[in-house]
Amino acid sequence: MFKGIGINKTFAYHNNTYNYYHRDISHPNLGYTYKGYGNGLEEYITKQWPQSDLEMIEGSVKDYLSDDKPFHAYYMTVSGHLDYNKENDIAAKNWDLVKDLDCSETLKAYYACNIELDKAMEKLISQLKTAGVYEKTVIAITPDHYPYGLEQDTAEKYALWEELLGHPVEENFELYKSNFILFCGGTKEAPVIEKYCSSLDVLPTILNLFGFEYESRLLMGRDILSDSESLVILSDRSFITSKGKYNANTKEFLPFSNDSFKSDEDLKKYVEKVKNIVSNKFTVSAEI
């Protein structure tokens, strides 16, 4: 999409093994000049586990900030990866910053690992400011999964989650709750959007904000800023809309408000309608 409007500096980076999950095929296919550990990043990334997000940023910004031409850069980070203990190289690196926290050693390691991404973002923003492009650069940050490294192989599988959240985690929906950060340095008053959305909605939202024309029927997500109803789809076909949550395992729909439906029949019709939409999205996605 960016190359279509004349932006030819399109880079993708991943500080783990370059061909893991065949990213050496998928990323160039998306239009990126791709560098991972083993095909370009190894010259400035320490071989350890996990690798440093900070080192990745420090070594790569020169690729696209060397002149004043527009760019698009994509990063897949890895410093926040499990296992969460003192043997984790990134946790060990940042241990002094978390050692006095009032929490378990596992959570200390989890925080320490993610501090590396904080440092990487600090470096990136500093470099953008130095290059004079900070106020016209868009930064999007989204996770690709929940931190499953905090799960335990015990009867108390989510005990660390309870410690993290301060209450028992609800496993069907709350487990997957996260944040999407979309930032531009020139924004004076950033809005906070509390509409239900998911990672599927990130791409159509950004495409619309940039004014791109695209075939929306090929994307299963919806523009978060549009007036379309929320629809979050989970892998087991459970879903969340603006009106409630449907648990595909229990076949139960929990309305957010008693005033959402005029009758039980209306509720039933609504659930069947959304279930059909969800089913169609799975089918179309598989065909694509």
C-alpha positions as YAML, in Angstrom:
chain: A
units: angstrom
residues:
- id: 1
  name: MET
  ca: [0.00, 0.00, 0.00]
- id: 2
  name: PHE
  ca: [2.76, 2.46, 0.88]
- id: 3
  name: LYS
  ca: [4.79, 1.58, -2.21]
- id: 4
  name: GLY
  ca: [1.65, 2.36, -4.20]
- id: 5
  name: ILE
  ca: [1.90, 6.01, -3.14]
- id: 6
  name: GLY
  ca: [5.63, 6.23, -3.83]
- id: 7
  name: ILE
  ca: [7.08, 5.31, -0.44]
- id: 8
  name: ASN
  ca: [9.78, 2.82, -1.40]
- id: 9
  name: LYS
  ca: [11.64, 2.63, 1.92]
- id: 10
  name: THR
  ca: [9.63, -0.23, 3.45]
- id: 11
  name: PHE
  ca: [11.59, -2.24, 5.99]
- id: 12
  name: ALA
  ca: [10.67, -5.12, 8.30]
- id: 13
  name: TYR
  ca: [12.79, -6.36, 11.21]
- id: 14
  name: HIS
  ca: [12.70, -9.29, 13.63]
- id: 15
  name: ASN
  ca: [15.45, -9.87, 16.19]
- id: 16
  name: ASN
  ca: [14.92, -13.64, 16.36]
- id: 17
  name: THR
  ca: [15.97, -16.20, 13.72]
- id: 18
  name: TYR
  ca: [15.16, -14.66, 10.33]
- id: 19
  name: ASN
  ca: [13.37, -17.68, 8.81]
- id: 20
  name: TYR
  ca: [11.32, -18.70, 11.86]
- id: 21
  name: TYR
  ca: [7.69, -19.21, 10.74]
- id: 22
  name: HIS
  ca: [9.00, -18.61, 7.18]
- id: 23
  name: ARG
  ca: [9.14, -14.87, 7.75]
- id: 24
  name: ASP
  ca: [11.88, -14.74, 5.11]
- id: 25
  name: ILE
  ca: [9.10, -15.60, 2.64]
- id: 26
  name: SER
  ca: [6.04, -13.83, 4.08]
- id: 27
  name: HIS
  ca: [7.61, -10.44, 4.81]
- id: 28
  name: PRO
  ca: [9.16, -9.87, 1.35]
- id: 29
  name: ASN
  ca: [5.85, -11.08, -0.12]
- id: 30
  name: LEU
  ca: [4.14, -8.23, 1.77]
- id: 31
  name: GLY
  ca: [6.53, -5.79, 0.11]
- id: 32
  name: TYR
  ca: [9.19, -5.39, 2.78]
- id: 33
  name: THR
  ca: [12.95, -5.37, 2.65]
- id: 34
  name: TYR
  ca: [13.30, -7.85, 5.51]
- id: 35
  name: LYS
  ca: [16.11, -8.33, 8.01]
- id: 36
  name: GLY
  ca: [16.22, -10.84, 10.86]
- id: 37
  name: TYR
  ca: [18.92, -12.58, 12.85]
- id: 38
  name: GLY
  ca: [20.78, -14.49, 10.17]
- id: 39
  name: ASN
  ca: [20.14, -12.23, 7.17]
- id: 40
  name: GLY
  ca: [21.27, -8.79, 8.28]
- id: 41
  name: LEU
  ca: [20.58, -8.08, 11.96]
- id: 42
  name: GLU
  ca: [23.25, -10.38, 13.42]
- id: 43
  name: GLU
  ca: [25.94, -7.72, 12.90]
- id: 44
  name: TYR
  ca: [24.54, -5.64, 15.75]
- id: 45
  name: ILE
  ca: [22.44, -8.03, 17.85]
- id: 46
  name: THR
  ca: [23.94, -10.14, 20.63]
- id: 47
  name: LYS
  ca: [23.25, -13.86, 20.25]
- id: 48
  name: GLN
  ca: [21.30, -14.75, 23.41]
- id: 49
  name: TRP
  ca: [17.76, -15.59, 24.43]
- id: 50
  name: PRO
  ca: [15.75, -13.60, 24.01]
- id: 51
  name: GLN
  ca: [17.47, -11.04, 21.80]
- id: 52
  name: SER
  ca: [17.39, -7.32, 22.54]
- id: 53
  name: ASP
  ca: [14.70, -5.05, 21.10]
- id: 54
  name: LEU
  ca: [16.91, -2.10, 22.01]
- id: 55
  name: GLU
  ca: [19.82, -3.44, 19.95]
- id: 56
  name: MET
  ca: [17.43, -4.05, 17.02]
- id: 57
  name: ILE
  ca: [16.24, -0.42, 17.07]
- id: 58
  name: GLU
  ca: [19.76, 0.97, 17.55]
- id: 59
  name: GLY
  ca: [21.11, -0.97, 14.59]
- id: 60
  name: SER
  ca: [18.24, -0.48, 12.16]
- id: 61
  name: VAL
  ca: [17.11, 3.16, 12.33]
- id: 62
  name: LYS
  ca: [19.93, 4.20, 10.00]
- id: 63
  name: ASP
  ca: [18.23, 2.24, 7.20]
- id: 64
  name: TYR
  ca: [15.31, 4.67, 6.99]
- id: 65
  name: LEU
  ca: [16.44, 7.81, 8.85]
- id: 66
  name: SER
  ca: [19.52, 8.42, 6.69]
- id: 67
  name: ASP
  ca: [17.67, 10.98, 4.55]
- id: 68
  name: ASP
  ca: [14.41, 12.95, 4.60]
- id: 69
  name: LYS
  ca: [12.40, 10.57, 2.40]
- id: 70
  name: PRO
  ca: [9.17, 9.03, 3.82]
- id: 71
  name: PHE
  ca: [9.42, 5.50, 5.17]
- id: 72
  name: HIS
  ca: [7.46, 2.61, 6.61]
- id: 73
  name: ALA
  ca: [9.13, 0.32, 9.15]
- id: 74
  name: TYR
  ca: [7.69, -2.78, 10.80]
- id: 75
  name: TYR
  ca: [9.19, -4.40, 13.91]
- id: 76
  name: MET
  ca: [8.38, -7.75, 15.47]
- id: 77
  name: THR
  ca: [9.95, -7.67, 18.91]
- id: 78
  name: VAL
  ca: [11.08, -10.64, 21.00]
- id: 79
  name: SER
  ca: [12.63, -9.33, 24.25]
- id: 80
  name: GLY
  ca: [9.40, -9.90, 26.19]
- id: 81
  name: HIS
  ca: [9.44, -13.63, 25.46]
- id: 82
  name: LEU
  ca: [9.43, -16.45, 28.02]
- id: 83
  name: ASP
  ca: [10.85, -18.12, 30.10]
- id: 84
  name: TYR
  ca: [10.43, -15.64, 32.92]
- id: 85
  name: ASN
  ca: [13.32, -16.29, 35.29]
- id: 86
  name: LYS
  ca: [16.82, -15.00, 36.06]
- id: 87
  name: GLU
  ca: [18.29, -17.27, 33.38]
- id: 88
  name: ASN
  ca: [16.46, -15.21, 30.75]
- id: 89
  name: ASP
  ca: [19.19, -12.95, 29.32]
- id: 90
  name: ILE
  ca: [16.99, -9.86, 29.03]
- id: 91
  name: ALA
  ca: [15.52, -10.37, 32.50]
- id: 92
  name: ALA
  ca: [19.06, -10.63, 33.88]
- id: 93
  name: LYS
  ca: [20.07, -7.47, 32.01]
- id: 94
  name: ASN
  ca: [17.27, -5.41, 33.58]
- id: 95
  name: TRP
  ca: [17.08, -7.19, 36.94]
- id: 96
  name: ASP
  ca: [18.32, -4.24, 39.00]
- id: 97
  name: LEU
  ca: [15.29, -2.26, 37.81]
- id: 98
  name: VAL
  ca: [12.79, -4.81, 39.19]
- id: 99
  name: LYS
  ca: [14.57, -6.53, 42.08]
- id: 100
  name: ASP
  ca: [12.82, -4.44, 44.75]
- id: 101
  name: LEU
  ca: [9.28, -4.87, 43.38]
- id: 102
  name: ASP
  ca: [6.77, -6.47, 45.72]
- id: 103
  name: CYS
  ca: [5.90, -9.47, 43.58]
- id: 104
  name: SER
  ca: [7.06, -12.97, 42.70]
- id: 105
  name: GLU
  ca: [10.36, -13.59, 40.94]
- id: 106
  name: THR
  ca: [8.49, -14.75, 37.85]
- id: 107
  name: LEU
  ca: [6.63, -11.45, 37.55]
- id: 108
  name: LYS
  ca: [9.83, -9.52, 38.19]
- id: 109
  name: ALA
  ca: [11.38, -11.34, 35.23]
- id: 110
  name: TYR
  ca: [8.26, -10.64, 33.13]
- id: 111
  name: TYR
  ca: [8.50, -6.91, 33.86]
- id: 112
  name: ALA
  ca: [12.27, -6.91, 33.32]
- id: 113
  name: CYS
  ca: [11.86, -8.48, 29.88]
- id: 114
  name: ASN
  ca: [9.31, -5.92, 28.79]
- id: 115
  name: ILE
  ca: [11.39, -3.01, 30.05]
- id: 116
  name: GLU
  ca: [13.67, -3.76, 27.10]
- id: 117
  name: LEU
  ca: [10.86, -2.76, 24.74]
- id: 118
  name: ASP
  ca: [10.38, 0.44, 26.77]
- id: 119
  name: LYS
  ca: [14.07, 1.21, 26.23]
- id: 120
  name: ALA
  ca: [13.77, 0.42, 22.52]
- id: 121
  name: MET
  ca: [10.82, 2.80, 22.13]
- id: 122
  name: GLU
  ca: [12.70, 5.50, 24.04]
- id: 123
  name: LYS
  ca: [15.61, 5.11, 21.61]
- id: 124
  name: LEU
  ca: [13.31, 5.14, 18.57]
- id: 125
  name: ILE
  ca: [11.52, 8.32, 19.68]
- id: 126
  name: SER
  ca: [14.87, 9.97, 20.42]
- id: 127
  name: GLN
  ca: [16.14, 9.11, 16.93]
- id: 128
  name: LEU
  ca: [12.93, 10.35, 15.30]
- id: 129
  name: LYS
  ca: [13.30, 13.66, 17.13]
- id: 130
  name: THR
  ca: [16.95, 13.96, 16.11]
- id: 131
  name: ALA
  ca: [15.96, 13.35, 12.48]
- id: 132
  name: GLY
  ca: [13.25, 16.02, 12.75]
- id: 133
  name: VAL
  ca: [10.37, 13.69, 11.82]
- id: 134
  name: TYR
  ca: [8.94, 12.82, 15.24]
- id: 135
  name: GLU
  ca: [5.84, 15.01, 14.90]
- id: 136
  name: LYS
  ca: [4.83, 13.47, 11.57]
- id: 137
  name: THR
  ca: [5.57, 9.82, 12.37]
- id: 138
  name: VAL
  ca: [2.79, 7.37, 13.21]
- id: 139
  name: ILE
  ca: [3.63, 4.58, 15.66]
- id: 140
  name: ALA
  ca: [1.31, 1.59, 16.09]
- id: 141
  name: ILE
  ca: [1.96, -0.97, 18.85]
- id: 142
  name: THR
  ca: [-0.06, -4.15, 19.17]
- id: 143
  name: PRO
  ca: [0.64, -7.54, 20.80]
- id: 144
  name: ASP
  ca: [0.23, -10.75, 18.82]
- id: 145
  name: HIS
  ca: [-0.87, -12.92, 21.76]
- id: 146
  name: TYR
  ca: [-1.52, -12.89, 25.50]
- id: 147
  name: PRO
  ca: [1.50, -13.65, 27.76]
- id: 148
  name: TYR
  ca: [1.03, -17.42, 27.87]
- id: 149
  name: GLY
  ca: [4.46, -17.69, 29.48]
- id: 150
  name: LEU
  ca: [2.77, -16.84, 32.79]
- id: 151
  name: GLU
  ca: [0.66, -20.01, 32.71]
- id: 152
  name: GLN
  ca: [1.74, -22.78, 35.09]
- id: 153
  name: ASP
  ca: [1.53, -26.56, 34.75]
- id: 154
  name: THR
  ca: [-0.29, -26.88, 38.05]
- id: 155
  name: ALA
  ca: [-3.83, -26.87, 39.35]
- id: 156
  name: GLU
  ca: [-3.38, -23.12, 39.83]
- id: 157
  name: LYS
  ca: [-2.70, -22.52, 36.14]
- id: 158
  name: TYR
  ca: [-3.40, -18.79, 36.32]
- id: 159
  name: ALA
  ca: [-2.06, -17.98, 39.78]
- id: 160
  name: LEU
  ca: [0.47, -15.55, 38.28]
- id: 161
  name: TRP
  ca: [-2.32, -13.84, 36.40]
- id: 162
  name: GLU
  ca: [-4.17, -13.36, 39.68]
- id: 163
  name: GLU
  ca: [-1.03, -11.79, 41.12]
- id: 164
  name: LEU
  ca: [-0.62, -9.60, 38.05]
- id: 165
  name: LEU
  ca: [-4.24, -8.40, 37.91]
- id: 166
  name: GLY
  ca: [-5.08, -8.44, 41.59]
- id: 167
  name: HIS
  ca: [-8.05, -10.75, 41.02]
- id: 168
  name: PRO
  ca: [-8.75, -14.19, 39.46]
- id: 169
  name: VAL
  ca: [-8.65, -13.99, 35.66]
- id: 170
  name: GLU
  ca: [-11.78, -14.87, 33.71]
- id: 171
  name: GLU
  ca: [-10.42, -17.42, 31.24]
- id: 172
  name: ASN
  ca: [-12.86, -17.18, 28.34]
- id: 173
  name: PHE
  ca: [-12.59, -13.45, 27.64]
- id: 174
  name: GLU
  ca: [-10.51, -11.46, 30.13]
- id: 175
  name: LEU
  ca: [-7.45, -13.60, 29.45]
- id: 176
  name: TYR
  ca: [-7.24, -12.03, 25.99]
- id: 177
  name: LYS
  ca: [-7.84, -8.42, 27.03]
- id: 178
  name: SER
  ca: [-5.05, -6.14, 25.88]
- id: 179
  name: ASN
  ca: [-4.20, -2.72, 24.44]
- id: 180
  name: PHE
  ca: [-3.60, -1.21, 21.03]
- id: 181
  name: ILE
  ca: [-1.58, 2.01, 20.97]
- id: 182
  name: LEU
  ca: [-1.78, 4.27, 17.92]
- id: 183
  name: PHE
  ca: [0.34, 7.38, 18.30]
- id: 184
  name: CYS
  ca: [1.45, 10.39, 16.30]
- id: 185
  name: GLY
  ca: [3.89, 12.91, 17.71]
- id: 186
  name: GLY
  ca: [1.85, 15.81, 16.33]
- id: 187
  name: THR
  ca: [-1.34, 14.83, 18.18]
- id: 188
  name: LYS
  ca: [-2.26, 17.43, 20.80]
- id: 189
  name: GLU
  ca: [-5.09, 15.64, 22.61]
- id: 190
  name: ALA
  ca: [-5.06, 11.92, 22.00]
- id: 191
  name: PRO
  ca: [-8.48, 10.24, 22.34]
- id: 192
  name: VAL
  ca: [-8.95, 7.02, 24.27]
- id: 193
  name: ILE
  ca: [-11.22, 4.58, 22.42]
- id: 194
  name: GLU
  ca: [-12.97, 2.08, 24.67]
- id: 195
  name: LYS
  ca: [-14.91, 0.33, 21.91]
- id: 196
  name: TYR
  ca: [-14.45, -3.44, 21.79]
- id: 197
  name: CYS
  ca: [-11.95, -4.33, 19.07]
- id: 198
  name: SER
  ca: [-9.25, -6.88, 18.30]
- id: 199
  name: SER
  ca: [-6.03, -7.26, 16.32]
- id: 200
  name: LEU
  ca: [-8.11, -7.92, 13.20]
- id: 201
  name: ASP
  ca: [-9.32, -4.30, 13.37]
- id: 202
  name: VAL
  ca: [-5.87, -2.71, 13.42]
- id: 203
  name: LEU
  ca: [-5.18, -2.89, 9.67]
- id: 204
  name: PRO
  ca: [-8.50, -1.47, 8.37]
- id: 205
  name: THR
  ca: [-8.31, 1.32, 10.96]
- id: 206
  name: ILE
  ca: [-4.83, 2.40, 9.87]
- id: 207
  name: LEU
  ca: [-5.65, 2.04, 6.16]
- id: 208
  name: ASN
  ca: [-8.64, 4.36, 6.57]
- id: 209
  name: LEU
  ca: [-6.71, 6.92, 8.61]
- id: 210
  name: PHE
  ca: [-4.08, 7.08, 5.85]
- id: 211
  name: GLY
  ca: [-6.81, 7.40, 3.23]
- id: 212
  name: PHE
  ca: [-5.88, 4.25, 1.32]
- id: 213
  name: GLU
  ca: [-8.38, 2.62, -1.02]
- id: 214
  name: TYR
  ca: [-8.56, -1.12, -0.38]
- id: 215
  name: GLU
  ca: [-10.85, -4.12, -0.77]
- id: 216
  name: SER
  ca: [-12.46, -4.23, 2.66]
- id: 217
  name: ARG
  ca: [-14.23, -7.52, 1.97]
- id: 218
  name: LEU
  ca: [-10.85, -9.27, 2.08]
- id: 219
  name: LEU
  ca: [-10.22, -8.09, 5.65]
- id: 220
  name: MET
  ca: [-12.16, -9.66, 8.50]
- id: 221
  name: GLY
  ca: [-11.71, -6.68, 10.84]
- id: 222
  name: ARG
  ca: [-13.54, -3.36, 11.02]
- id: 223
  name: ASP
  ca: [-12.36, 0.21, 11.34]
- id: 224
  name: ILE
  ca: [-12.30, 0.90, 15.09]
- id: 225
  name: LEU
  ca: [-13.22, 4.54, 14.49]
- id: 226
  name: SER
  ca: [-16.20, 3.75, 12.28]
- id: 227
  name: ASP
  ca: [-19.81, 3.58, 13.44]
- id: 228
  name: SER
  ca: [-19.99, -0.17, 12.77]
- id: 229
  name: GLU
  ca: [-20.85, -2.40, 15.70]
- id: 230
  name: SER
  ca: [-17.99, -3.92, 17.69]
- id: 231
  name: LEU
  ca: [-17.18, -7.52, 16.84]
- id: 232
  name: VAL
  ca: [-14.37, -9.39, 18.55]
- id: 233
  name: ILE
  ca: [-13.96, -13.00, 17.43]
- id: 234
  name: LEU
  ca: [-12.03, -15.57, 19.44]
- id: 235
  name: SER
  ca: [-10.50, -18.74, 18.02]
- id: 236
  name: ASP
  ca: [-13.22, -20.98, 19.48]
- id: 237
  name: ARG
  ca: [-15.88, -18.77, 17.80]
- id: 238
  name: SER
  ca: [-16.86, -17.04, 21.00]
- id: 239
  name: PHE
  ca: [-17.48, -13.35, 20.36]
- id: 240
  name: ILE
  ca: [-17.98, -9.97, 21.95]
- id: 241
  name: THR
  ca: [-20.15, -7.20, 20.50]
- id: 242
  name: SER
  ca: [-21.39, -3.90, 21.88]
- id: 243
  name: LYS
  ca: [-24.42, -5.76, 23.21]
- id: 244
  name: GLY
  ca: [-22.80, -8.67, 25.04]
- id: 245
  name: LYS
  ca: [-20.58, -11.73, 25.09]
- id: 246
  name: TYR
  ca: [-21.23, -15.16, 23.60]
- id: 247
  name: ASN
  ca: [-19.40, -18.16, 25.04]
- id: 248
  name: ALA
  ca: [-19.18, -20.81, 22.31]
- id: 249
  name: ASN
  ca: [-18.32, -23.52, 24.84]
- id: 250
  name: THR
  ca: [-21.36, -23.01, 27.06]
- id: 251
  name: LYS
  ca: [-23.60, -21.70, 24.23]
- id: 252
  name: GLU
  ca: [-24.55, -18.79, 26.49]
- id: 253
  name: PHE
  ca: [-24.94, -15.11, 25.60]
- id: 254
  name: LEU
  ca: [-24.51, -12.56, 28.39]
- id: 255
  name: PRO
  ca: [-26.08, -9.16, 27.53]
- id: 256
  name: PHE
  ca: [-24.30, -6.09, 28.87]
- id: 257
  name: SER
  ca: [-27.65, -4.44, 29.62]
- id: 258
  name: ASN
  ca: [-31.12, -5.68, 30.46]
- id: 259
  name: ASP
  ca: [-32.44, -3.11, 27.98]
- id: 260
  name: SER
  ca: [-30.50, -4.44, 24.98]
- id: 261
  name: PHE
  ca: [-33.33, -6.67, 23.75]
- id: 262
  name: LYS
  ca: [-37.12, -6.30, 23.80]
- id: 263
  name: SER
  ca: [-37.71, -10.03, 24.22]
- id: 264
  name: ASP
  ca: [-35.94, -13.38, 24.52]
- id: 265
  name: GLU
  ca: [-36.85, -14.01, 20.90]
- id: 266
  name: ASP
  ca: [-35.06, -10.83, 19.80]
- id: 267
  name: LEU
  ca: [-31.99, -11.90, 21.79]
- id: 268
  name: LYS
  ca: [-32.04, -15.34, 20.17]
- id: 269
  name: LYS
  ca: [-32.32, -13.86, 16.66]
- id: 270
  name: TYR
  ca: [-29.45, -11.46, 17.35]
- id: 271
  name: VAL
  ca: [-27.14, -14.22, 18.60]
- id: 272
  name: GLU
  ca: [-27.91, -16.41, 15.59]
- id: 273
  name: LYS
  ca: [-27.26, -13.49, 13.24]
- id: 274
  name: VAL
  ca: [-23.84, -12.75, 14.76]
- id: 275
  name: LYS
  ca: [-22.95, -16.46, 14.93]
- id: 276
  name: ASN
  ca: [-23.63, -16.63, 11.20]
- id: 277
  name: ILE
  ca: [-21.41, -13.60, 10.54]
- id: 278
  name: VAL
  ca: [-18.62, -15.18, 12.59]
- id: 279
  name: SER
  ca: [-18.98, -18.51, 10.79]
- id: 280
  name: ASN
  ca: [-18.82, -16.77, 7.41]
- id: 281
  name: LYS
  ca: [-15.66, -14.91, 8.40]
- id: 282
  name: PHE
  ca: [-13.96, -18.18, 9.33]
- id: 283
  name: THR
  ca: [-15.04, -19.73, 6.03]
- id: 284
  name: VAL
  ca: [-13.95, -16.77, 3.90]
- id: 285
  name: SER
  ca: [-10.62, -16.50, 5.73]
- id: 286
  name: ALA
  ca: [-9.87, -20.16, 5.06]
- id: 287
  name: GLU
  ca: [-10.75, -19.76, 1.37]
- id: 288
  name: ILE
  ca: [-8.55, -16.66, 1.04]
...
